[in-house]
Short mmCIF file of C-alpha atoms in Angstrom, two decimals:
data_model
loop_
_atom_site.label_atom_id
_atom_site.label_comp_id
_atom_site.label_asym_id
_atom_site.label_seq_id
_atom_site.Cartn_x
_atom_site.Cartn_y
_atom_site.Cartn_z
CA MET D 1 -14.26 116.02 117.09
CA THR D 2 -14.76 118.83 114.66
CA ASP D 3 -17.96 119.38 112.64
CA ALA D 4 -16.09 118.39 109.56
CA ALA D 5 -15.55 115.06 110.90
CA ALA D 6 -19.09 114.78 111.79
CA LEU D 7 -20.12 115.71 108.26
CA ALA D 8 -17.63 113.24 106.76
CA GLY D 9 -19.06 110.28 108.99
CA ARG D 10 -22.31 110.83 107.28
CA ARG D 11 -21.07 109.31 104.35
CA LEU D 12 -18.70 106.44 105.83
CA ASP D 13 -20.85 103.74 104.57
CA LEU D 14 -18.38 100.83 104.89
CA VAL D 15 -19.08 99.72 101.30
CA SER D 16 -17.77 102.83 98.97
CA ALA D 17 -15.84 104.27 102.19
CA PRO D 18 -14.18 101.72 104.39
CA PHE D 19 -13.24 102.49 107.93
CA THR D 20 -9.51 102.95 107.88
CA LEU D 21 -6.66 105.07 109.50
CA PRO D 22 -4.01 107.46 108.06
CA ARG D 23 -1.06 105.23 107.34
CA SER D 24 -2.82 101.98 108.07
CA ARG D 25 -3.21 99.20 105.51
CA VAL D 26 -6.37 97.57 107.41
CA LEU D 27 -9.78 98.20 105.81
CA VAL D 28 -12.94 97.44 107.45
CA PHE D 29 -16.24 96.98 105.36
CA ARG D 30 -19.65 95.98 106.02
CA ALA D 31 -20.02 92.40 106.14
CA ASP D 32 -22.02 91.00 103.01
CA ASP D 33 -24.72 89.38 104.99
CA GLY D 34 -25.39 92.92 106.91
CA GLU D 35 -24.32 91.31 110.12
CA GLY D 36 -21.00 92.89 111.52
CA VAL D 37 -18.02 93.76 109.34
CA ARG D 38 -15.47 92.23 107.39
CA VAL D 39 -11.43 93.12 107.30
CA HIS D 40 -8.94 93.24 104.48
CA THR D 41 -5.49 94.51 104.01
CA SER D 42 -4.56 97.14 101.13
CA GLU D 43 -1.67 95.78 99.31
CA TYR D 44 -0.17 96.77 95.90
CA GLU D 45 -1.18 94.93 92.75
CA ARG D 46 -3.42 92.74 94.87
CA ARG D 47 -7.35 92.83 94.80
CA LEU D 48 -9.12 92.99 97.81
CA SER D 49 -10.65 89.65 97.61
CA ASP D 50 -7.05 88.37 97.77
CA CYS D 51 -6.43 90.18 100.97
CA ARG D 52 -8.80 88.83 103.48
CA VAL D 53 -8.04 89.12 107.02
CA LEU D 54 -11.27 88.14 108.57
CA ASP D 55 -14.45 87.19 106.48
CA ALA D 56 -16.67 88.39 109.55
CA LEU D 57 -16.45 90.32 112.67
CA THR D 58 -19.78 89.81 114.42
CA VAL D 59 -20.40 91.76 117.84
CA ILE D 60 -22.91 89.81 120.17
CA GLY D 61 -24.52 91.64 122.87
CA ALA D 62 -24.99 90.58 126.62
CA GLY D 63 -28.15 89.06 126.03
CA GLY D 64 -26.93 87.02 123.17
CA GLU D 65 -28.40 89.20 120.25
CA VAL D 66 -26.22 90.06 117.05
CA LEU D 67 -25.48 93.76 117.24
CA PRO D 68 -25.67 95.58 113.80
CA VAL D 69 -23.36 98.68 113.09
CA THR D 70 -25.64 101.51 114.06
CA ASP D 71 -22.95 104.49 113.46
CA VAL D 72 -19.84 104.98 111.46
CA HIS D 73 -17.60 107.94 112.55
CA PRO D 74 -13.99 108.63 111.22
CA ALA D 75 -12.76 107.53 114.73
CA ARG D 76 -14.90 104.51 115.53
CA VAL D 77 -17.85 102.15 114.40
CA THR D 78 -20.62 101.58 116.71
CA PHE D 79 -22.48 98.40 117.22
CA GLY D 80 -26.05 98.32 118.80
CA ALA D 81 -27.04 101.43 120.95
CA ALA D 82 -23.45 102.09 121.94
CA ALA D 83 -23.11 98.44 123.32
CA ALA D 84 -19.56 98.28 121.48
CA THR D 85 -17.20 100.05 119.64
CA LEU D 86 -14.39 99.25 117.09
CA THR D 87 -11.64 101.71 116.48
CA PHE D 88 -7.80 101.35 115.93
CA ALA D 89 -4.96 100.84 118.65
CA ASP D 90 -2.20 101.61 115.75
CA PRO D 91 -2.19 101.40 112.07
CA SER D 92 -1.57 97.52 112.35
CA THR D 93 -4.13 96.89 115.30
CA LEU D 94 -8.00 97.12 115.58
CA SER D 95 -9.53 97.76 118.98
CA LEU D 96 -12.61 96.56 120.50
CA GLY D 97 -14.65 97.29 123.62
CA GLY D 98 -18.10 96.96 124.77
CA GLU D 99 -20.61 96.49 127.69
CA PRO D 100 -20.44 93.85 130.30
CA GLY D 101 -21.06 90.46 128.77
CA ALA D 102 -20.49 91.72 125.11
CA ARG D 103 -18.39 89.44 122.98
CA VAL D 104 -17.13 89.37 119.48
CA ARG D 105 -17.12 86.26 117.34
CA LEU D 106 -14.38 86.00 114.52
CA ARG D 107 -14.41 84.22 111.36
CA ARG D 108 -11.01 83.74 109.67
CA PRO D 109 -10.45 82.99 106.01
CA ASP D 110 -9.64 79.22 106.75
CA GLY D 111 -13.11 79.11 108.27
CA HIS D 112 -12.01 78.83 111.65
CA VAL D 113 -14.65 80.42 114.12
CA GLU D 114 -13.70 81.80 117.66
CA GLU D 115 -15.32 84.02 120.34
CA HIS D 116 -13.61 86.53 122.80
CA LEU D 117 -15.22 88.61 125.70
CA LEU D 118 -14.76 92.16 124.93
CA GLY D 119 -14.44 93.45 128.49
CA GLY D 120 -12.14 96.34 129.02
CA GLY D 121 -10.85 95.88 125.49
CA ILE D 122 -9.04 93.42 123.00
CA ARG D 123 -6.74 94.01 120.37
CA LEU D 124 -6.75 92.42 116.77
CA HIS D 125 -3.26 92.94 115.60
CA VAL D 126 -3.06 92.25 111.81
CA ALA D 127 0.54 91.02 110.74
CA ALA D 128 2.39 91.41 107.35
CA ASP D 129 0.97 87.88 106.25
CA ARG D 130 -2.54 88.59 107.21
CA ALA D 131 -2.48 86.69 110.39
CA VAL D 132 -4.39 87.96 113.59
CA ALA D 133 -3.40 87.97 117.09
CA VAL D 134 -5.94 88.57 119.79
CA GLU D 135 -4.64 90.27 122.78
CA SER D 136 -6.01 92.32 125.56
CA GLY D 137 -5.74 96.29 125.33
CA ASP D 138 -6.95 99.39 126.66
CA HIS D 139 -10.07 100.04 124.48
CA CYS D 140 -10.73 103.69 126.04
CA ALA D 141 -6.90 104.56 125.14
CA ALA D 142 -7.36 103.30 121.75
CA LEU D 143 -10.45 105.37 121.25
CA ALA D 144 -8.96 108.65 122.62
CA ALA D 145 -5.77 108.08 120.36
CA THR D 146 -7.85 107.45 117.16
CA GLU D 147 -9.86 110.41 117.74
CA ALA D 148 -6.94 112.71 118.31
CA ILE D 149 -5.49 111.75 114.99
CA TRP D 150 -8.72 112.59 113.11
CA VAL D 151 -8.89 116.02 115.25
CA ASP D 152 -5.69 117.01 113.97
CA TRP D 153 -6.56 115.93 110.52
CA PHE D 154 -9.88 117.81 110.29
CA ALA D 155 -8.54 120.79 111.91
CA LYS D 156 -6.73 121.39 108.46
CA CYS D 157 -10.05 120.94 106.36
CA PRO D 158 -10.59 123.99 104.09
CA SER D 159 -13.52 126.20 104.77
CA VAL D 160 -15.73 126.33 101.60
CA ARG D 161 -19.16 127.55 100.61
CA ASP D 162 -22.12 126.06 102.80
CA ASP D 163 -23.41 123.87 100.02
CA LEU D 164 -20.19 122.43 99.35
CA GLN D 165 -18.89 121.71 102.91
CA GLU D 166 -20.30 118.32 103.70
CA MET D 167 -18.83 116.88 100.56
CA ALA D 168 -15.60 118.87 100.96
CA ALA D 169 -15.29 117.41 104.51
CA PHE D 170 -15.65 113.79 103.06
CA CYS D 171 -13.24 114.71 100.49
CA TRP D 172 -10.66 115.41 103.37
CA TRP D 173 -11.29 112.33 105.03
CA VAL D 174 -10.71 110.47 101.72
CA LEU D 175 -7.25 112.07 101.38
CA GLY D 176 -6.37 111.27 105.06
CA ALA D 177 -7.67 107.78 104.93
CA ASN D 178 -5.70 107.15 101.92
CA ILE D 179 -2.47 108.10 103.45
CA VAL D 180 -0.19 105.06 103.44
CA GLU D 181 3.63 104.65 104.64
CA LEU D 182 6.22 103.29 101.99
CA PRO D 183 8.69 101.42 104.13
CA SER D 184 11.40 101.53 101.34
CA LEU D 185 11.15 105.41 101.78
CA GLY D 186 11.47 105.73 105.66
CA ASP D 187 8.49 107.33 107.19
CA ALA D 188 7.54 108.87 104.04
CA ARG D 189 3.81 109.59 103.41
CA ALA D 190 2.03 108.90 100.20
CA ILE D 191 -1.58 109.42 99.35
CA VAL D 192 -2.42 106.55 97.15
CA PRO D 193 -5.29 107.13 94.69
CA SER D 194 -7.39 104.51 96.62
CA LYS D 195 -6.57 101.93 99.19
CA ILE D 196 -9.14 99.78 97.21
CA GLY D 197 -6.97 98.56 94.36
CA TYR D 198 -4.44 101.66 93.74
CA VAL D 199 -1.84 101.32 96.52
CA GLY D 200 1.11 103.36 95.39
CA LEU D 201 2.07 106.94 94.32
CA TRP D 202 1.41 107.36 90.65
CA GLN D 203 3.18 110.51 89.42
CA TRP D 204 0.13 112.13 87.58
CA ASP D 205 -2.21 111.29 91.00
CA ALA D 206 0.44 112.95 93.06
CA TYR D 207 0.10 116.16 91.17
CA PHE D 208 -3.63 116.48 91.29
CA ILE D 209 -3.66 115.40 94.93
CA ALA D 210 -1.17 118.17 95.96
CA VAL D 211 -3.18 120.57 94.33
CA GLY D 212 -6.13 119.99 96.59
CA LEU D 213 -4.08 118.93 99.53
CA ARG D 214 -2.30 122.50 99.54
CA HIS D 215 -5.21 124.17 100.90
CA GLY D 216 -4.95 122.63 104.26
CA ASP D 217 -1.49 120.79 104.48
CA PRO D 218 0.87 122.45 102.03
CA GLU D 219 3.77 120.33 103.85
CA LEU D 220 1.97 117.02 103.00
CA ALA D 221 1.28 118.39 99.64
CA ARG D 222 5.22 118.92 99.08
CA GLU D 223 5.70 115.57 100.37
CA GLN D 224 3.59 114.04 97.44
CA LEU D 225 5.58 115.87 94.86
CA ASP D 226 8.86 114.89 96.44
CA ILE D 227 8.07 111.26 96.29
CA ALA D 228 6.97 111.47 92.69
CA PHE D 229 10.33 113.24 91.87
CA TRP D 230 12.28 110.97 94.27
CA PHE D 231 13.67 108.38 91.77
CA PRO D 232 14.67 109.80 88.34
CA GLN D 233 16.28 107.68 86.04
CA HIS D 234 19.68 108.21 84.69
CA ASP D 235 18.35 110.24 81.62
CA GLY D 236 15.91 112.42 83.80
CA GLN D 237 12.59 110.49 83.24
CA LEU D 238 10.50 110.11 86.25
CA PRO D 239 8.85 106.76 87.08
CA ASP D 240 5.14 106.09 86.64
CA VAL D 241 4.66 104.79 89.95
CA VAL D 242 6.52 104.93 93.04
CA HIS D 243 5.31 101.70 95.38
CA GLU D 244 6.44 99.63 98.36
CA LEU D 245 8.51 97.25 96.52
CA GLY D 246 10.23 100.02 94.22
CA VAL D 247 9.16 102.03 91.13
CA LEU D 248 7.42 101.34 87.55
CA ALA D 249 9.66 103.01 85.08
CA THR D 250 9.84 100.79 81.93
CA SER D 251 7.97 98.08 80.50
CA ASP D 252 10.30 95.62 82.08
CA ASP D 253 8.61 96.47 85.56
CA LEU D 254 5.14 95.12 84.32
CA PRO D 255 3.90 92.15 85.68
CA GLU D 256 4.09 89.50 83.09
CA SER D 257 0.14 89.24 82.70
CA ASP D 258 0.33 92.99 81.43
CA ARG D 259 3.14 92.30 79.18
CA ALA D 260 1.25 89.23 77.71
CA ASN D 261 -1.85 91.52 77.25
CA LEU D 262 0.46 93.97 75.30
CA ARG D 263 1.83 91.03 73.12
CA ARG D 264 -1.75 89.73 72.12
CA ALA D 265 -2.74 93.35 71.05
CA GLY D 266 0.00 92.97 68.70
CA SER D 267 2.03 96.24 69.48
CA GLN D 268 5.44 96.17 68.32
CA ILE D 269 6.43 97.74 71.98
CA ALA D 270 4.98 94.74 73.71
CA ASP D 271 8.08 92.66 73.25
CA PRO D 272 9.22 92.53 76.87
CA THR D 273 13.02 92.38 75.82
CA VAL D 274 12.53 95.82 74.45
CA PRO D 275 11.95 98.07 77.49
CA VAL D 276 9.59 101.24 76.84
CA PRO D 277 9.90 104.05 79.35
CA LEU D 278 6.64 104.48 81.37
CA THR D 279 6.00 107.96 82.96
CA LYS D 280 2.85 110.22 83.30
CA PRO D 281 2.14 113.39 81.47
CA PRO D 282 4.35 116.39 82.20
CA LEU D 283 2.34 118.47 84.63
CA ALA D 284 5.10 118.68 87.36
CA ALA D 285 5.94 122.11 87.08
CA TRP D 286 2.11 123.27 86.98
CA ALA D 287 1.46 121.28 90.29
CA LEU D 288 4.79 122.74 92.05
CA ARG D 289 3.79 126.23 91.22
CA LYS D 290 0.34 125.87 92.50
CA VAL D 291 1.62 124.42 95.77
CA LEU D 292 4.10 127.15 96.14
CA GLU D 293 1.49 129.66 95.76
CA VAL D 294 -0.13 128.82 99.01
CA GLU D 295 3.35 128.51 101.12
CA ASP D 296 6.69 129.44 99.49
CA ALA D 297 9.62 127.11 100.19
CA PRO D 298 12.35 128.61 98.12
CA ASP D 299 14.98 125.60 99.11
CA TYR D 300 12.57 123.12 98.42
CA ALA D 301 11.48 124.63 94.90
CA ARG D 302 15.00 124.76 93.79
CA VAL D 303 15.54 121.20 94.29
CA GLN D 304 12.43 120.08 92.67
CA LEU D 305 12.94 122.47 89.84
CA ALA D 306 16.42 120.88 88.94
CA ARG D 307 14.68 117.55 88.71
CA ILE D 308 11.49 118.67 86.74
CA VAL D 309 14.08 120.61 84.07
CA ARG D 310 15.94 117.26 83.58
CA SER D 311 12.32 115.53 83.13
CA GLN D 312 11.17 117.92 80.62
CA ASP D 313 14.52 117.63 78.70
CA TRP D 314 13.93 113.83 78.88
CA TRP D 315 10.66 114.24 76.89
CA PHE D 316 12.46 115.96 73.90
CA ALA D 317 15.60 113.85 74.02
CA GLY D 318 14.03 110.36 74.97
CA SER D 319 10.48 110.39 73.82
CA ASP D 320 10.60 112.12 70.51
CA LEU D 321 10.53 108.62 68.94
CA ASP D 322 10.08 109.68 65.25
CA HIS D 323 12.54 112.58 65.55
CA ASP D 324 10.22 115.36 64.29
CA GLY D 325 10.57 117.71 67.24
CA MET D 326 7.32 116.55 68.82
CA PRO D 327 7.49 114.05 71.60
CA GLU D 328 5.27 111.03 71.76
CA TYR D 329 3.71 108.75 74.09
CA GLY D 330 5.60 105.55 73.72
CA HIS D 331 3.20 103.71 75.90
CA PRO D 332 -0.79 104.40 76.61
CA TYR D 333 -0.03 104.12 80.17
CA SER D 334 2.30 107.33 79.97
CA SER D 335 -0.51 109.30 78.95
CA GLY D 336 -2.67 108.81 82.05
CA LEU D 337 -5.87 107.98 79.88
CA ASP D 338 -4.66 104.53 79.31
CA ASP D 339 -7.77 103.02 77.46
CA SER D 340 -8.48 106.06 75.10
CA PRO D 341 -9.32 105.13 71.59
CA ILE D 342 -6.27 107.57 70.46
CA PHE D 343 -4.46 104.34 71.28
CA ASP D 344 -6.62 102.11 69.23
CA GLY D 345 -3.94 102.73 66.31
CA PRO D 346 -0.40 102.14 65.91
CA LEU D 347 2.12 103.30 68.67
CA PRO D 348 3.86 105.54 69.42
CA THR D 349 1.23 108.21 69.44
CA ALA D 350 1.61 111.96 69.28
CA ALA D 351 -1.17 113.55 70.79
CA PRO D 352 -2.35 117.08 71.32
CA ASP D 353 -2.63 117.02 75.09
CA LEU D 354 1.04 116.09 75.33
CA GLY D 355 2.11 118.95 73.13
CA ALA D 356 -0.19 121.30 75.18
CA TYR D 357 1.42 120.05 78.46
CA LEU D 358 4.90 120.30 77.33
CA VAL D 359 4.15 123.94 75.97
CA ARG D 360 2.53 124.68 79.35
CA GLN D 361 5.44 123.07 81.51
CA ASP D 362 8.20 124.81 79.74
CA LEU D 363 6.59 128.16 80.41
CA GLU D 364 5.93 127.20 83.99
CA LEU D 365 9.38 126.19 84.45
CA ALA D 366 10.85 129.61 82.80
CA SER D 367 8.73 131.69 85.15
CA LEU D 368 9.74 129.46 88.13
CA LEU D 369 13.36 129.53 87.34
CA GLU D 370 13.30 133.48 87.30
CA THR D 371 11.94 133.43 90.56
CA TYR D 372 13.99 131.05 92.31
CA GLU D 373 17.10 130.67 90.14
CA PRO D 374 17.50 133.87 88.31
CA ASP D 375 20.89 133.11 86.72
CA ALA D 376 19.47 129.81 84.91
CA ASP D 377 18.68 130.03 81.46
CA ALA D 378 14.93 130.45 80.97
CA THR D 379 15.08 131.77 77.16
CA ARG D 380 15.55 128.28 75.94
CA LEU D 381 12.47 127.17 77.54
CA ARG D 382 10.61 129.77 76.22
CA GLU D 383 11.75 129.36 72.74
CA ARG D 384 11.31 125.61 73.04
CA ALA D 385 7.70 126.35 74.07
CA ALA D 386 7.02 128.42 71.01
CA THR D 387 8.52 125.96 68.79
CA THR D 388 6.38 122.82 70.18
CA GLN D 389 3.41 125.10 69.93
CA GLU D 390 4.12 125.42 66.31
CA LEU D 391 4.24 121.51 66.08
CA LEU D 392 1.08 121.38 67.92
CA LEU D 393 -0.71 123.61 65.57
CA ARG D 394 0.08 121.25 62.86
CA MET D 395 -1.99 118.75 64.58
CA TRP D 396 -5.15 121.01 63.84
CA ASP D 397 -7.57 119.77 61.35
CA PRO D 398 -9.45 122.52 59.63
CA GLU D 399 -11.81 120.34 58.10
CA ARG D 400 -12.81 118.68 61.25
CA ALA D 401 -12.49 121.78 63.33
CA ARG D 402 -10.27 119.82 66.09
CA PHE D 403 -7.04 118.67 67.14
CA LEU D 404 -6.08 115.17 66.00
CA ALA D 405 -3.71 112.66 67.38
CA TYR D 406 -1.21 110.59 65.25
CA GLY D 407 -0.49 106.81 65.95
CA GLY D 408 2.53 105.76 64.24
CA GLY D 409 2.32 108.87 62.05
CA GLU D 410 -1.26 107.90 61.04
CA ARG D 411 -4.34 110.36 62.01
CA GLN D 412 -6.48 108.92 64.84
CA LEU D 413 -9.95 110.31 64.24
CA SER D 414 -11.53 109.70 67.57
CA ASP D 415 -13.05 113.14 68.92
CA THR D 416 -11.67 112.89 72.54
CA VAL D 417 -10.88 115.34 75.59
CA VAL D 418 -7.22 115.32 74.56
CA GLY D 419 -8.20 117.46 71.84
CA LEU D 420 -9.67 120.27 74.16
CA MET D 421 -6.42 120.26 76.13
CA PRO D 422 -4.41 122.78 73.83
CA LEU D 423 -6.59 125.29 75.51
CA LEU D 424 -4.25 125.05 78.41
CA THR D 425 -1.47 126.76 76.46
CA GLY D 426 -3.67 130.11 76.58
CA THR D 427 -1.78 131.14 73.10
CA LEU D 428 -4.04 129.48 70.67
CA PRO D 429 -5.14 131.52 67.57
CA GLU D 430 -8.44 133.01 68.39
CA PRO D 431 -10.52 130.90 65.69
CA ILE D 432 -9.05 127.67 66.90
CA ALA D 433 -9.64 128.44 70.57
CA GLY D 434 -13.25 129.65 69.49
CA ALA D 435 -13.79 126.39 67.71
CA LEU D 436 -12.72 124.38 70.85
CA ARG D 437 -15.09 126.56 73.21
CA ALA D 438 -17.94 125.67 70.76
CA ALA D 439 -16.94 121.81 71.17
CA VAL D 440 -17.37 122.20 75.04
CA ASP D 441 -20.68 124.00 74.26
CA ASP D 442 -22.00 121.30 71.78
CA PRO D 443 -24.51 118.98 73.23
CA GLU D 444 -23.91 116.41 70.41
CA ARG D 445 -20.41 116.20 71.46
CA PHE D 446 -19.01 117.54 74.99
CA ALA D 447 -22.06 119.23 76.71
CA LEU D 448 -23.48 116.27 78.32
CA PRO D 449 -26.36 116.60 81.16
CA TRP D 450 -23.67 115.83 83.71
CA GLY D 451 -20.35 117.11 82.49
CA LEU D 452 -17.62 116.63 79.97
CA PRO D 453 -17.23 113.17 78.54
CA THR D 454 -13.67 111.81 77.72
CA VAL D 455 -14.83 110.75 74.34
CA ALA D 456 -17.41 113.16 72.38
CA ALA D 457 -20.84 111.81 72.49
CA SER D 458 -21.23 111.68 68.75
CA ASP D 459 -17.94 109.71 68.36
CA PRO D 460 -18.71 106.00 67.33
CA ASP D 461 -16.01 105.18 70.03
CA PHE D 462 -18.16 106.79 72.77
CA SER D 463 -19.39 104.60 75.79
CA GLU D 464 -20.94 105.89 78.92
CA GLU D 465 -19.38 103.34 81.10
CA ARG D 466 -16.17 102.39 79.60
CA MET D 467 -12.79 103.84 81.19
CA TRP D 468 -11.71 107.05 79.37
CA ARG D 469 -13.87 106.24 76.43
CA GLY D 470 -16.87 108.37 77.67
CA PRO D 471 -17.28 108.49 81.38
CA VAL D 472 -16.59 111.91 83.12
CA TRP D 473 -13.32 112.35 84.85
CA VAL D 474 -12.83 115.13 87.40
CA ASN D 475 -9.15 115.86 86.45
CA THR D 476 -9.91 116.30 82.69
CA SER D 477 -12.83 118.40 83.49
CA MET D 478 -10.83 120.51 86.00
CA LEU D 479 -7.85 120.85 83.34
CA VAL D 480 -10.32 121.69 80.52
CA ALA D 481 -11.84 124.32 83.03
CA GLU D 482 -8.43 125.88 83.31
CA GLY D 483 -7.77 125.93 79.90
CA LEU D 484 -11.01 127.87 79.05
CA GLU D 485 -9.95 130.40 81.70
CA ALA D 486 -6.32 130.76 80.17
CA SER D 487 -7.94 131.04 76.76
CA GLY D 488 -10.06 134.05 77.90
CA PHE D 489 -13.41 132.04 78.60
CA ALA D 490 -13.35 132.66 82.31
CA GLU D 491 -17.38 132.72 82.70
CA ARG D 492 -17.51 129.15 80.81
CA ALA D 493 -14.71 127.89 82.93
CA ARG D 494 -16.54 128.79 86.15
CA GLU D 495 -19.94 127.07 84.66
CA LEU D 496 -17.76 123.83 84.08
CA ARG D 497 -16.38 123.91 87.54
CA GLU D 498 -19.77 124.28 89.13
CA GLN D 499 -20.93 121.56 86.92
CA THR D 500 -18.06 119.34 88.19
CA VAL D 501 -18.51 119.58 91.96
CA ALA D 502 -22.49 119.43 91.29
CA LEU D 503 -21.54 116.04 89.70
CA VAL D 504 -19.55 114.73 92.81
CA ILE D 505 -22.03 115.81 95.06
CA HIS D 506 -25.09 114.30 92.95
CA GLY D 507 -22.65 110.99 92.33
CA GLY D 508 -22.52 110.57 96.07
CA GLY D 509 -18.85 111.02 96.38
CA PRO D 510 -15.28 111.56 94.73
CA HIS D 511 -15.53 108.45 92.58
CA GLU D 512 -12.80 107.49 90.02
CA TYR D 513 -15.16 108.33 86.99
CA PHE D 514 -18.89 109.07 86.29
CA ASN D 515 -21.52 108.27 83.76
CA PRO D 516 -21.92 111.35 81.96
CA ARG D 517 -25.60 110.92 81.19
CA THR D 518 -26.76 109.67 84.89
CA GLY D 519 -24.10 111.45 86.78
CA PHE D 520 -23.66 108.74 89.01
CA LYS D 521 -20.55 106.26 89.44
CA ALA D 522 -19.76 104.14 86.47
CA GLU D 523 -20.24 100.35 87.45
CA ARG D 524 -16.46 99.47 87.42
CA ALA D 525 -14.99 102.65 88.90
CA THR D 526 -13.37 102.87 92.22
CA THR D 527 -14.80 104.77 95.18
CA ALA D 528 -13.04 107.30 97.65
CA PHE D 529 -10.69 108.00 94.77
CA GLY D 530 -7.77 110.57 95.57
CA TRP D 531 -7.68 113.06 92.65
CA SER D 532 -11.30 113.29 92.64
CA ALA D 533 -11.28 114.16 96.41
CA ALA D 534 -8.29 116.52 96.08
CA LEU D 535 -9.54 118.32 93.03
CA PHE D 536 -13.26 118.66 94.42
CA ILE D 537 -11.62 120.45 97.30
CA ASP D 538 -9.35 122.62 95.00
CA LEU D 539 -12.56 123.38 92.86
CA ALA D 540 -14.78 124.12 95.87
CA VAL D 541 -12.11 126.66 97.37
CA GLN D 542 -11.92 128.44 93.91
CA LEU D 543 -15.66 128.65 93.74
CA SER D 544 -15.91 130.00 97.44
#
């Protein structure tokens, strides 16, 4: 195996990072009692606790002693002094082998306990209903096959600065480990946000994941965008999620529990008989351009551009809900920042981040069309970008020196990271760009010890732990850094990028979000998170 695989293995603790295989839905965690491991499946909209396969898998040595886990490597888990190993025979099947006399004890969720001699190898096949069938198998062959899969994957791991290489290797493992198959799409490979709770391809996540993945596997990066664009609605709207059962594109597709929560919140759009489009912010052309920068693919680009143009047109035709020319978020889910306090007021919400993304996307599309479709009308896109920016500047509150969101036409006064996103346009008036730069530098607002909080520390809505209400997210920090650079603050952008990679290293891995004061994983954040891993790699490559 490569050095990168060994580096990644140092962080496979079987707690925050389970043992798994690309394309597999089987996850192996350290057992709660510390003896052996437990096995789960990874399923869409199901908690890990509801996906139990084996409550305990305990390896017992030839002398009758319980063998602890002594080493974890991407290709195998070792028990004792190499007395036994666990690996994969295929994505649905675990393989165990060990020294003569070693055996394994299995405890199933129904309480049934059984033991099997390991010998030359046994296989544990996990069926779709989570039932486990035990059969004999060639363990040496399984080890070799699994090792070959990871050798191939880590051969693509980007080379970065020495101090960033170990975390980059682990983040590359996260991307490989989070690959799943979506049977409804044939052999499509989707990199999910996390096999722990987020089993689907979210549109926004696909963009960020592709941006990091492009540095080692541009073909797979293109595949992520292809899946995200695969199911446009009749009017061009792209769905929020593509998953194994279909897509999530309107509020009609939400689970009843989610719709009930929305009804209790008193939102007018929560009525399940009135479907509301569910999508994600328009960063598609931005992601496509970055992927094409690494490896050009003109035919692919032309196909995707047609889909993105229709999606961009949908924002103005189908999501300008008050018909003032500036589209709104009809549902918090469509923002990506579901729990942001900008959605505490009435819906729909006109937000400065959406305005900035729409300006940036029209400009990106115009540039890409000039390259790949020179006969297309790019002028209308540039003109629309200029009009949208004029509307965006109306959201600027000179008294408070920040951009405000508007919920149902009412000002939302929370001081959040969405107010910094207009930097991405790169064309703000100099005094406004300077005021946003000052906000980034203000220790009372956004310059916290471990990075850029999603709500200013001085705001009454700020919380160090609550999702999108204060914790640091790698994607928002990366976007603000890009906005700083686009707006003429290149050195400050570099500092924010350095701070962001330092945060991931200090925090112990690419978690979903981080406490901005301690720099550690927020209590409820998911670990081994796809876009955090991908964007760490992208930032590490830039900084190297």
